Short mmCIF file of C-alpha atoms in Angstrom, two decimals:
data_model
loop_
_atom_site.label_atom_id
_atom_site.label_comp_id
_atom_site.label_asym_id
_atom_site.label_seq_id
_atom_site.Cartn_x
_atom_site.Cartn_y
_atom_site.Cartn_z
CA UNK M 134 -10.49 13.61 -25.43
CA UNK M 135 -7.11 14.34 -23.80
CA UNK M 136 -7.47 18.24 -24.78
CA UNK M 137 -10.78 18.19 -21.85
CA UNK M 138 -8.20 16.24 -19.43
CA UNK M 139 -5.79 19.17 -20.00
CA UNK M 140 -8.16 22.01 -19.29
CA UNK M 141 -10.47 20.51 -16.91
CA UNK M 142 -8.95 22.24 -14.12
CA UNK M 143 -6.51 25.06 -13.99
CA UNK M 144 -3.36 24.13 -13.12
CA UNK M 145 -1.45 22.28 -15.77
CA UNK M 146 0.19 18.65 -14.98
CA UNK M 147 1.87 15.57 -16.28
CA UNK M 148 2.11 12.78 -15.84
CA UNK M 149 2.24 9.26 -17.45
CA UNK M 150 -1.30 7.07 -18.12
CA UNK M 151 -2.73 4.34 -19.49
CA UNK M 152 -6.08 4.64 -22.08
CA UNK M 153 -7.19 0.80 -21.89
CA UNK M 154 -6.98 -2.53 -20.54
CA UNK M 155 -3.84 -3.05 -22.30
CA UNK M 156 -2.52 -1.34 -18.91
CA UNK M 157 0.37 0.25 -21.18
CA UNK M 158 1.64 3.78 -19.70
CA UNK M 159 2.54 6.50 -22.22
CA UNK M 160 2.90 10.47 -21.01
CA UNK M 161 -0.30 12.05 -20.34
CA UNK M 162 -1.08 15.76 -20.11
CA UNK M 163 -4.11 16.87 -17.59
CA UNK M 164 -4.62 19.54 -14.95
CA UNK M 165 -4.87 19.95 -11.34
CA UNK M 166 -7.31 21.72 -9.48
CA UNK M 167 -6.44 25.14 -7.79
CA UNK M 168 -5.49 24.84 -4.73
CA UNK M 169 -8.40 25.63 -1.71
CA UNK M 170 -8.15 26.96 1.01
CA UNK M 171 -7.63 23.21 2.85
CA UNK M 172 -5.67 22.01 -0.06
CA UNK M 173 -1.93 21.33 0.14
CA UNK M 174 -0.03 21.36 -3.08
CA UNK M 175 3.15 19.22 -4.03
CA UNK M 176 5.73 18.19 -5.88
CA UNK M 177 6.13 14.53 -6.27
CA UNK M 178 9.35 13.32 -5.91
CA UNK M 179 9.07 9.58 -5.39
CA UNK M 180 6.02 7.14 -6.04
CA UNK M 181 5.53 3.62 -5.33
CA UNK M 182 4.52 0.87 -7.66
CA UNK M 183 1.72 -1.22 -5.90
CA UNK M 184 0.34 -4.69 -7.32
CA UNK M 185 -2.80 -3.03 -6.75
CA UNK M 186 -1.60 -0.50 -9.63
CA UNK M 187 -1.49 -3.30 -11.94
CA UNK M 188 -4.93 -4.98 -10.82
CA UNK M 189 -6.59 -1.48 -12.24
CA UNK M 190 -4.34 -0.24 -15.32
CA UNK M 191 -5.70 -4.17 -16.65
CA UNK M 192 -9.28 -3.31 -15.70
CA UNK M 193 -9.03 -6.80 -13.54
CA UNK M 194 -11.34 -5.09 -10.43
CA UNK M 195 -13.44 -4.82 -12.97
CA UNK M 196 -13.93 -1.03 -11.90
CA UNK M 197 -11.27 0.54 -13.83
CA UNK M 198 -11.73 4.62 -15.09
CA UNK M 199 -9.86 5.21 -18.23
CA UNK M 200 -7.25 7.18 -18.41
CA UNK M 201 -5.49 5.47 -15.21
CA UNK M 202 -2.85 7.92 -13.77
CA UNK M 203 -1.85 5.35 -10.96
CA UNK M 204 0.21 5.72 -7.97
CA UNK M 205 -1.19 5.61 -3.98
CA UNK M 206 2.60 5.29 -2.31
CA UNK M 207 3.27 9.49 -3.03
CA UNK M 208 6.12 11.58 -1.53
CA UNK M 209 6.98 15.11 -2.48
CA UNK M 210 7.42 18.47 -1.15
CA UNK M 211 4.97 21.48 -0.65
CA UNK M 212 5.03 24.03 -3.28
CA UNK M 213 2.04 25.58 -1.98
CA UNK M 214 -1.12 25.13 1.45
CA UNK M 215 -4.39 27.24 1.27
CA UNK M 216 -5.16 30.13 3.62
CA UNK M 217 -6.87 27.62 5.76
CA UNK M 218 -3.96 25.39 6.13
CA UNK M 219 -2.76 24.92 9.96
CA UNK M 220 -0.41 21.63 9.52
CA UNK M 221 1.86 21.89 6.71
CA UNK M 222 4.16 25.09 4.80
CA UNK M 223 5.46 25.39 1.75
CA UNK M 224 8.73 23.24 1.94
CA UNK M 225 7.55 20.61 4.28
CA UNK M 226 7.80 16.98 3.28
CA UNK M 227 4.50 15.08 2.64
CA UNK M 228 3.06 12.04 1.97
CA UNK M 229 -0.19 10.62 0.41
CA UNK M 230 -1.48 7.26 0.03
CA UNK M 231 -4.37 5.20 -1.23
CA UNK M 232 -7.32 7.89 0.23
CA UNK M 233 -7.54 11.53 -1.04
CA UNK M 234 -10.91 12.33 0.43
CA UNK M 235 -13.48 10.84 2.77
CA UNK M 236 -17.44 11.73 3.38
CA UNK M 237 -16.05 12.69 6.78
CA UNK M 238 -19.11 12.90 8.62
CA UNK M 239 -19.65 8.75 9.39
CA UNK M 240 -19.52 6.73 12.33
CA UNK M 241 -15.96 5.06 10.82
CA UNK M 242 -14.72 8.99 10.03
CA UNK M 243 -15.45 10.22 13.30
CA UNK M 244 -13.21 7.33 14.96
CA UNK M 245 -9.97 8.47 12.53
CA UNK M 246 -11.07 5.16 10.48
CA UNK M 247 -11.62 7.00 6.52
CA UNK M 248 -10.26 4.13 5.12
CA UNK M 249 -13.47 2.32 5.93
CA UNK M 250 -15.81 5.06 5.29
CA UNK M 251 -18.44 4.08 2.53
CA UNK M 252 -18.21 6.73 0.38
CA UNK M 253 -13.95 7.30 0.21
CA UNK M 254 -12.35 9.27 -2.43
CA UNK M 255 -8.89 7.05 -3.99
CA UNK M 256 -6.30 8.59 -4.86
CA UNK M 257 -6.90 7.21 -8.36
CA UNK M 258 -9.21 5.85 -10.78
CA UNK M 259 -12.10 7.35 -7.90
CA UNK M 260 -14.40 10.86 -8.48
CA UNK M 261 -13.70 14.46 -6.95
CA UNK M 262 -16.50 15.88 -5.64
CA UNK M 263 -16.74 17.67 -8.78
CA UNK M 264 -17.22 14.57 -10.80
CA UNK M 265 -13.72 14.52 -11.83
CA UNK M 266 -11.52 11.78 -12.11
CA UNK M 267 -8.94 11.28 -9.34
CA UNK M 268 -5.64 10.79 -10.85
CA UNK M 269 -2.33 10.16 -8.53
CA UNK M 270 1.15 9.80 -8.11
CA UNK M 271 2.73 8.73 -11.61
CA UNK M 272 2.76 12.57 -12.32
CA UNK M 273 4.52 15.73 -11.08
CA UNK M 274 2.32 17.49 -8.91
CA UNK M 275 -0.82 16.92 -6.42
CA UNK M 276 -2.98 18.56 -4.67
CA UNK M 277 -4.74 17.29 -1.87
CA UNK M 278 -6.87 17.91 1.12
CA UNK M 279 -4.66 18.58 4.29
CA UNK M 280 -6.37 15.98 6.40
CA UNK M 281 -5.11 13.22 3.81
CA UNK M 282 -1.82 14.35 3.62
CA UNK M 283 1.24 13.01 6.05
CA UNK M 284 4.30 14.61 7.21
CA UNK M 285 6.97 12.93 6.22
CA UNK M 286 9.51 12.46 8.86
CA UNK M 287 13.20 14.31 8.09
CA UNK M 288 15.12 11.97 9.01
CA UNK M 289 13.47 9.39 6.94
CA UNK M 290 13.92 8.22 3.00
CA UNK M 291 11.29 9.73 0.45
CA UNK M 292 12.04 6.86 -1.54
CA UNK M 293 10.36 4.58 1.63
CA UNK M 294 7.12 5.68 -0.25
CA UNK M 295 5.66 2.33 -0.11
CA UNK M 296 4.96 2.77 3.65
CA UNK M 297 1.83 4.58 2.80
CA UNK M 298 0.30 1.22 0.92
CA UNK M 299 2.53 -1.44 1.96
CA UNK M 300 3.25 -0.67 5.36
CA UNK M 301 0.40 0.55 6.34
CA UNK M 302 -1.98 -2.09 5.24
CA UNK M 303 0.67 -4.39 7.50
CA UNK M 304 1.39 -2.41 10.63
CA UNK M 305 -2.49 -2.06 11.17
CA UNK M 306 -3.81 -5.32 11.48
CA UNK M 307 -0.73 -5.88 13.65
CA UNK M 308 -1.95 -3.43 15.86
CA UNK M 309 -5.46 -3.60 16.34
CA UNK M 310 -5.48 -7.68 16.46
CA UNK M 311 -3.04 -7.39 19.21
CA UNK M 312 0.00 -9.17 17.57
CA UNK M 313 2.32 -6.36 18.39
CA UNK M 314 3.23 -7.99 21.90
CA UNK M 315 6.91 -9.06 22.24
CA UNK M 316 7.23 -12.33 22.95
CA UNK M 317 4.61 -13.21 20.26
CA UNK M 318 5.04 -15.82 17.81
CA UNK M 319 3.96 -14.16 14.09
CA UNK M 320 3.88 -15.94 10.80
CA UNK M 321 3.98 -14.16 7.42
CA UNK M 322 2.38 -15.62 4.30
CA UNK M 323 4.03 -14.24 1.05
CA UNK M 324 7.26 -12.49 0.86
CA UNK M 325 6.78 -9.31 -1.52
CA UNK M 326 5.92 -5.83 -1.20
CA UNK M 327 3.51 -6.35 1.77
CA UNK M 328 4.96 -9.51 3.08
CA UNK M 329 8.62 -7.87 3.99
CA UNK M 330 6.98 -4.81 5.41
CA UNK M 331 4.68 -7.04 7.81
CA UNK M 332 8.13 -9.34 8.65
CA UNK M 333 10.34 -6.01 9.84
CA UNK M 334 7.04 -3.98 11.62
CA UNK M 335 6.75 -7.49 13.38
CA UNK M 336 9.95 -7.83 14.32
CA UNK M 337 10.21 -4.13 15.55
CA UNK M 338 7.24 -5.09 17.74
CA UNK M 339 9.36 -7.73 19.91
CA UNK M 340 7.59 -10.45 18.01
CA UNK M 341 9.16 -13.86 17.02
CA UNK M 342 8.30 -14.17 13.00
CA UNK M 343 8.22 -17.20 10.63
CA UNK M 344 7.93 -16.52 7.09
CA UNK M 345 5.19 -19.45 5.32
CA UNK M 346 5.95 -19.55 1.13
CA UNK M 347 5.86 -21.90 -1.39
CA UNK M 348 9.18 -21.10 -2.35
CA UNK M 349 11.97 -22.65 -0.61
CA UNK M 350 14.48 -20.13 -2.27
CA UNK M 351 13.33 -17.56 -0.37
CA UNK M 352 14.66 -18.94 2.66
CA UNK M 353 17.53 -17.29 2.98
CA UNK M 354 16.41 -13.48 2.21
CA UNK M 355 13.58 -13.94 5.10
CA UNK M 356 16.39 -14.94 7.57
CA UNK M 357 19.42 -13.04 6.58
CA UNK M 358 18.29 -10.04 4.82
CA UNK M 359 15.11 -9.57 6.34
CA UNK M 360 15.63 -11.40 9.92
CA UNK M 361 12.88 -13.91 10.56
CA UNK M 362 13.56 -16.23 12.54
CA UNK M 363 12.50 -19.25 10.76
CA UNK M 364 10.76 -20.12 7.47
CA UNK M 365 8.28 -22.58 7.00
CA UNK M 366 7.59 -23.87 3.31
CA UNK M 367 4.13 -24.30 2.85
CA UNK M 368 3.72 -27.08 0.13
CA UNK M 369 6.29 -29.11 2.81
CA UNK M 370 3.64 -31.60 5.28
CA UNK M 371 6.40 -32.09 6.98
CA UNK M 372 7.30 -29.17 8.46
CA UNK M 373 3.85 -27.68 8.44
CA UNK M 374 3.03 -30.60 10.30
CA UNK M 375 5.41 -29.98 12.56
CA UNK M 376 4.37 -26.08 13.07
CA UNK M 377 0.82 -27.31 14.41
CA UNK M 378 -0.60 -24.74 17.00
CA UNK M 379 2.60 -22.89 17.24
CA UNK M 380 1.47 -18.72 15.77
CA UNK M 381 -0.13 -16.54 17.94
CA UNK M 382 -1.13 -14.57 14.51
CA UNK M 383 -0.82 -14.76 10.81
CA UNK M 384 -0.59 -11.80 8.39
CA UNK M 385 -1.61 -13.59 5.24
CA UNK M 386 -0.62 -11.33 2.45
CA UNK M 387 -0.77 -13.72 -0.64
CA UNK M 388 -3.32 -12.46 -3.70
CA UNK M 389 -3.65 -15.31 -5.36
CA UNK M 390 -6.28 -17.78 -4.25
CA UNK M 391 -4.68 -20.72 -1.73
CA UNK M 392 -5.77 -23.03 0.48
CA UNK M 393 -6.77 -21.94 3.88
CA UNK M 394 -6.93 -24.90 6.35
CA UNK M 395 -3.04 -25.57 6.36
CA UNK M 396 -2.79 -22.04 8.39
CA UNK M 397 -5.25 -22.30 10.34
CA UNK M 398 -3.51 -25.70 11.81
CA UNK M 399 -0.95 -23.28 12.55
CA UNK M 400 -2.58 -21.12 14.60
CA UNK M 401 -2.80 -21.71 18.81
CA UNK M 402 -6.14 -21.66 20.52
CA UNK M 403 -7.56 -18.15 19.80
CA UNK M 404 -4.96 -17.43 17.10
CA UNK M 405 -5.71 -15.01 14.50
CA UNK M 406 -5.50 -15.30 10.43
CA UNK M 407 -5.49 -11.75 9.20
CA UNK M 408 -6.02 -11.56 5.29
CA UNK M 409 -4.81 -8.42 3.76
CA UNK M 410 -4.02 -9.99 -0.34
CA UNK M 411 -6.46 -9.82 -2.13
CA UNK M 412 -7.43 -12.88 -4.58
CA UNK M 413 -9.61 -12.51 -7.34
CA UNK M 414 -11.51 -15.06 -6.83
CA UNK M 415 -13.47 -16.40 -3.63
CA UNK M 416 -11.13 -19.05 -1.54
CA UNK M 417 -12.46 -21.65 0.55
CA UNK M 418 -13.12 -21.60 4.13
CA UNK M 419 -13.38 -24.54 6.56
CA UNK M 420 -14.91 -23.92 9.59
CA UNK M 421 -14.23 -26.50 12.16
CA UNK M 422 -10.89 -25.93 12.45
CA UNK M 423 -12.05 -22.48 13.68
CA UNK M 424 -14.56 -23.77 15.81
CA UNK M 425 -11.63 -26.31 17.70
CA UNK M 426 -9.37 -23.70 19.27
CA UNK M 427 -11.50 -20.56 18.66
CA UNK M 428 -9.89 -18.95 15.70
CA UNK M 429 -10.76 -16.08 13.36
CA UNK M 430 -10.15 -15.48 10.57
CA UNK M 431 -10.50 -11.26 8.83
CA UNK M 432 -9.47 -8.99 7.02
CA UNK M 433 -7.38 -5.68 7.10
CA UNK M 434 -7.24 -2.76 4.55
CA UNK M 435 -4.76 0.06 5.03
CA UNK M 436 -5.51 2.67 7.57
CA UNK M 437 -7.15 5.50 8.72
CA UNK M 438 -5.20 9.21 8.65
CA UNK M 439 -4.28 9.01 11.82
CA UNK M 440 -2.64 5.71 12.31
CA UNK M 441 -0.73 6.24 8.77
CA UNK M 442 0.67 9.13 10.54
CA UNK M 443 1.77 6.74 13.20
CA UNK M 444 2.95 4.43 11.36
CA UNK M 445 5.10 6.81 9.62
CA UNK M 446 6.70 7.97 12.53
CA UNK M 447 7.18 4.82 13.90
CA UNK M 448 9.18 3.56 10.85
CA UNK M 449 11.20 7.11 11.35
CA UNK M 450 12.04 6.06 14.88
CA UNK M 451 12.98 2.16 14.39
CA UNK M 452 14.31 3.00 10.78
CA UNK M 453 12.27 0.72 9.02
CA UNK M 454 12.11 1.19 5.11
CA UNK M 455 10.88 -1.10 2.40
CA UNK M 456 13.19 -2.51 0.48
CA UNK M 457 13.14 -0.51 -3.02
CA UNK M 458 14.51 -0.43 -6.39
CA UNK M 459 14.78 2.56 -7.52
CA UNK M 460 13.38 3.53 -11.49
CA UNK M 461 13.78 6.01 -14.07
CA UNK M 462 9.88 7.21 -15.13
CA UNK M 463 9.85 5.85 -18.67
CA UNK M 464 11.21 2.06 -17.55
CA UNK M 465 7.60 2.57 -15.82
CA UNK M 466 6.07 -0.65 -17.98
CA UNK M 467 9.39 -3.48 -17.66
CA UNK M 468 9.31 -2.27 -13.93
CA UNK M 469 5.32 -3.32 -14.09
CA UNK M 470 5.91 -6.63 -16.06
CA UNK M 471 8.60 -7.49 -13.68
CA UNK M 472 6.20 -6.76 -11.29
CA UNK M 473 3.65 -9.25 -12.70
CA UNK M 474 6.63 -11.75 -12.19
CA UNK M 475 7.16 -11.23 -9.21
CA UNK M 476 10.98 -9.78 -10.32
CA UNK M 477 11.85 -7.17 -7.61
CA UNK M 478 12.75 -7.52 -3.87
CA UNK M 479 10.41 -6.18 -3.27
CA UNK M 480 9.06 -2.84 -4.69
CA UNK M 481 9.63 -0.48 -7.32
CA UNK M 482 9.82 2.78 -6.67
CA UNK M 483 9.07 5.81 -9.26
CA UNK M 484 11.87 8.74 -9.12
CA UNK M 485 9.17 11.26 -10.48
CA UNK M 486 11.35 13.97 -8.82
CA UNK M 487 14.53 13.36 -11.36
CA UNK M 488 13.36 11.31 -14.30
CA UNK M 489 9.92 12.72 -15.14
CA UNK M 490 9.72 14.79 -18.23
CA UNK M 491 8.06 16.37 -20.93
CA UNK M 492 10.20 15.69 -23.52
#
């Protein structure tokens, strides 16, 4: 089986996968396609671990293509750009995320919104065109379509790969729902790999931003290391009582299934709860709290091309990079069962660049 992987296309590549739902990574030999004449090639240097990696390595979407090569947070360098190739050169600095292709032709493509066309290509566990499997950034090269490819801004970190899930899937709904107006008052549910991206993009918006957990030891980290301005702890009736119809807007990033109605007593008259975790399971929605101040409640997924490119930039200018630690390749499955335990402030990042090899 792995001898078709290796000569499927022709350009040779490696990287580390997993066979089953045992999620367990071991190296992994495949190929690459060559690269057309829209195609960028690179190196990988850094990677991102998401959650969402471990969601599909476990099969727990339900959706999972065997062998995973995860990986949707991707920065490397270009080693080579087909003759039709007008944005990037061979030694720029690029960036991929979660899409790798798009049916470009839809009403959502044609308004720089691929991440919500119906028929996307991800960057893993997803089909080519050809039929193949898509496999991503736990490996040392890529090749990708220009128009899903980022620069990556000089004078910002590789190892800030998580932007391109993470900070993205924040930075968006903070945009288009309007909660990027200084003066604002923001609250964050969940303080990992998407909740301290949404708490510094907020704050680099002008906002004011209080950080809602159910763990009161993370009160200090949201304040001092990450610079809310207050913390509210949500299993507390106290103080959520006392945070009644305060937030403008909530960026709820918590995947596990939790109880609604105590944030959307938060929430002011037309305040917005913006859900971009995503639990398993269905959770429960109340409606007449929405219907007594005119609130709504949605949802957010990433980004389209353009705005990532934004995005990126804007981190560049207002220096804002996730907070990483930094892993050899082979530590690849403690880093994702410390993951599982939530043991890493707040996301693990891949050096492919240094530590991935052959032998």
């Amino acid at each position: 089986m792995a001898k078709s992987y290796e000569n499927e296309h022709p350009i040779k590549a490696f990287g580390w996968a997993a066979r089953d739902t045992s999620g367990v990574l071991s190296p992994f030999n495949f190929s690459r396609r060559v690269t057309g004449e829209k195609d960028v090639q690179f190196k990988v240097m850094y990677c991102g671990i998401c959650h969402s990696d471990l969601h599909q390595l476990k099969n727990e979407w339900g959706n999972s293509k065997y062998p995973v090569v995860p990986g949707h947070e991707i920065v490397g360098v270009v080693t080579e750009v087909g003759s039709k190739v007008e944005k990037f050169k061979v030694g720029d600095k690029v960036g991929v995320g979660c899409l790798v292709g798009s049916c470009r032709e839809c009403e959502n493509c044609s308004v720089d919104l691929e991440n919500y066309c119906r028929r996307p290509t991800w960057t893993y566990n997803s089909y080519n065109s050809d039929g193949t499997l898509t496999f991503g950034g736990y490996s040392d090269i890529m090749v990708c379509d220009e128009h899903f490819v980022v620069h990556w801004p000089e004078n910002l970190s590789m190892d800030a790969a998580p932007l391109l899930c993470a900070g993205i899937t924040t930075y968006s709904p903070l945009k288009y729902f309007g909660l990027d107006k200084p003066g604002m008052h923001i609250g964050v549910v969940g303080l990992g790999g998407l909740g301290h991206m949404a708490v510094k993009f907020a704050k680099a918006f002008g906002t004011k931003v209080t950080v809602i957990s159910t763990s009161a030891s993370k009160k200090q980290e949201a304040i001092e290391r990450l610079g809310a301005d207050s913390f509210l702890i949500s299993r507390d009736s106290e103080q959520m009582q006392d945070a009644v119809n305060t937030l403008d807007g909530i960026i709820d990033t918590v995947s596990a299934v939790h109880p609604i109605l105590p944030l959307l007593m938060l929430l002011k008259s037309n305040g917005k709860l913006v859900m971009v975790g995503a639990p398993e399971k269905p959770v429960e929605l109340p409606v007449f709290p929405l219907l007594m101040g005119r609130k709504l409640v949605a949802g957010s997924g990433i980004g389209g091309m353009k705005e990532t490119q934004e995005m990126v930039d804007f981190a560049a200018k207002h220096n804002i990079t996730p907070d990483v630690e930094i892993v050899p390749m082979d530590y690849v499955n403690i880093a994702l069962e410390r993951l599982l335990k939530s043991d890493v402030k707040y996301r693990f990042v891949l050096d492919i660049g240094n530590t991935l090899n052959k032998n």
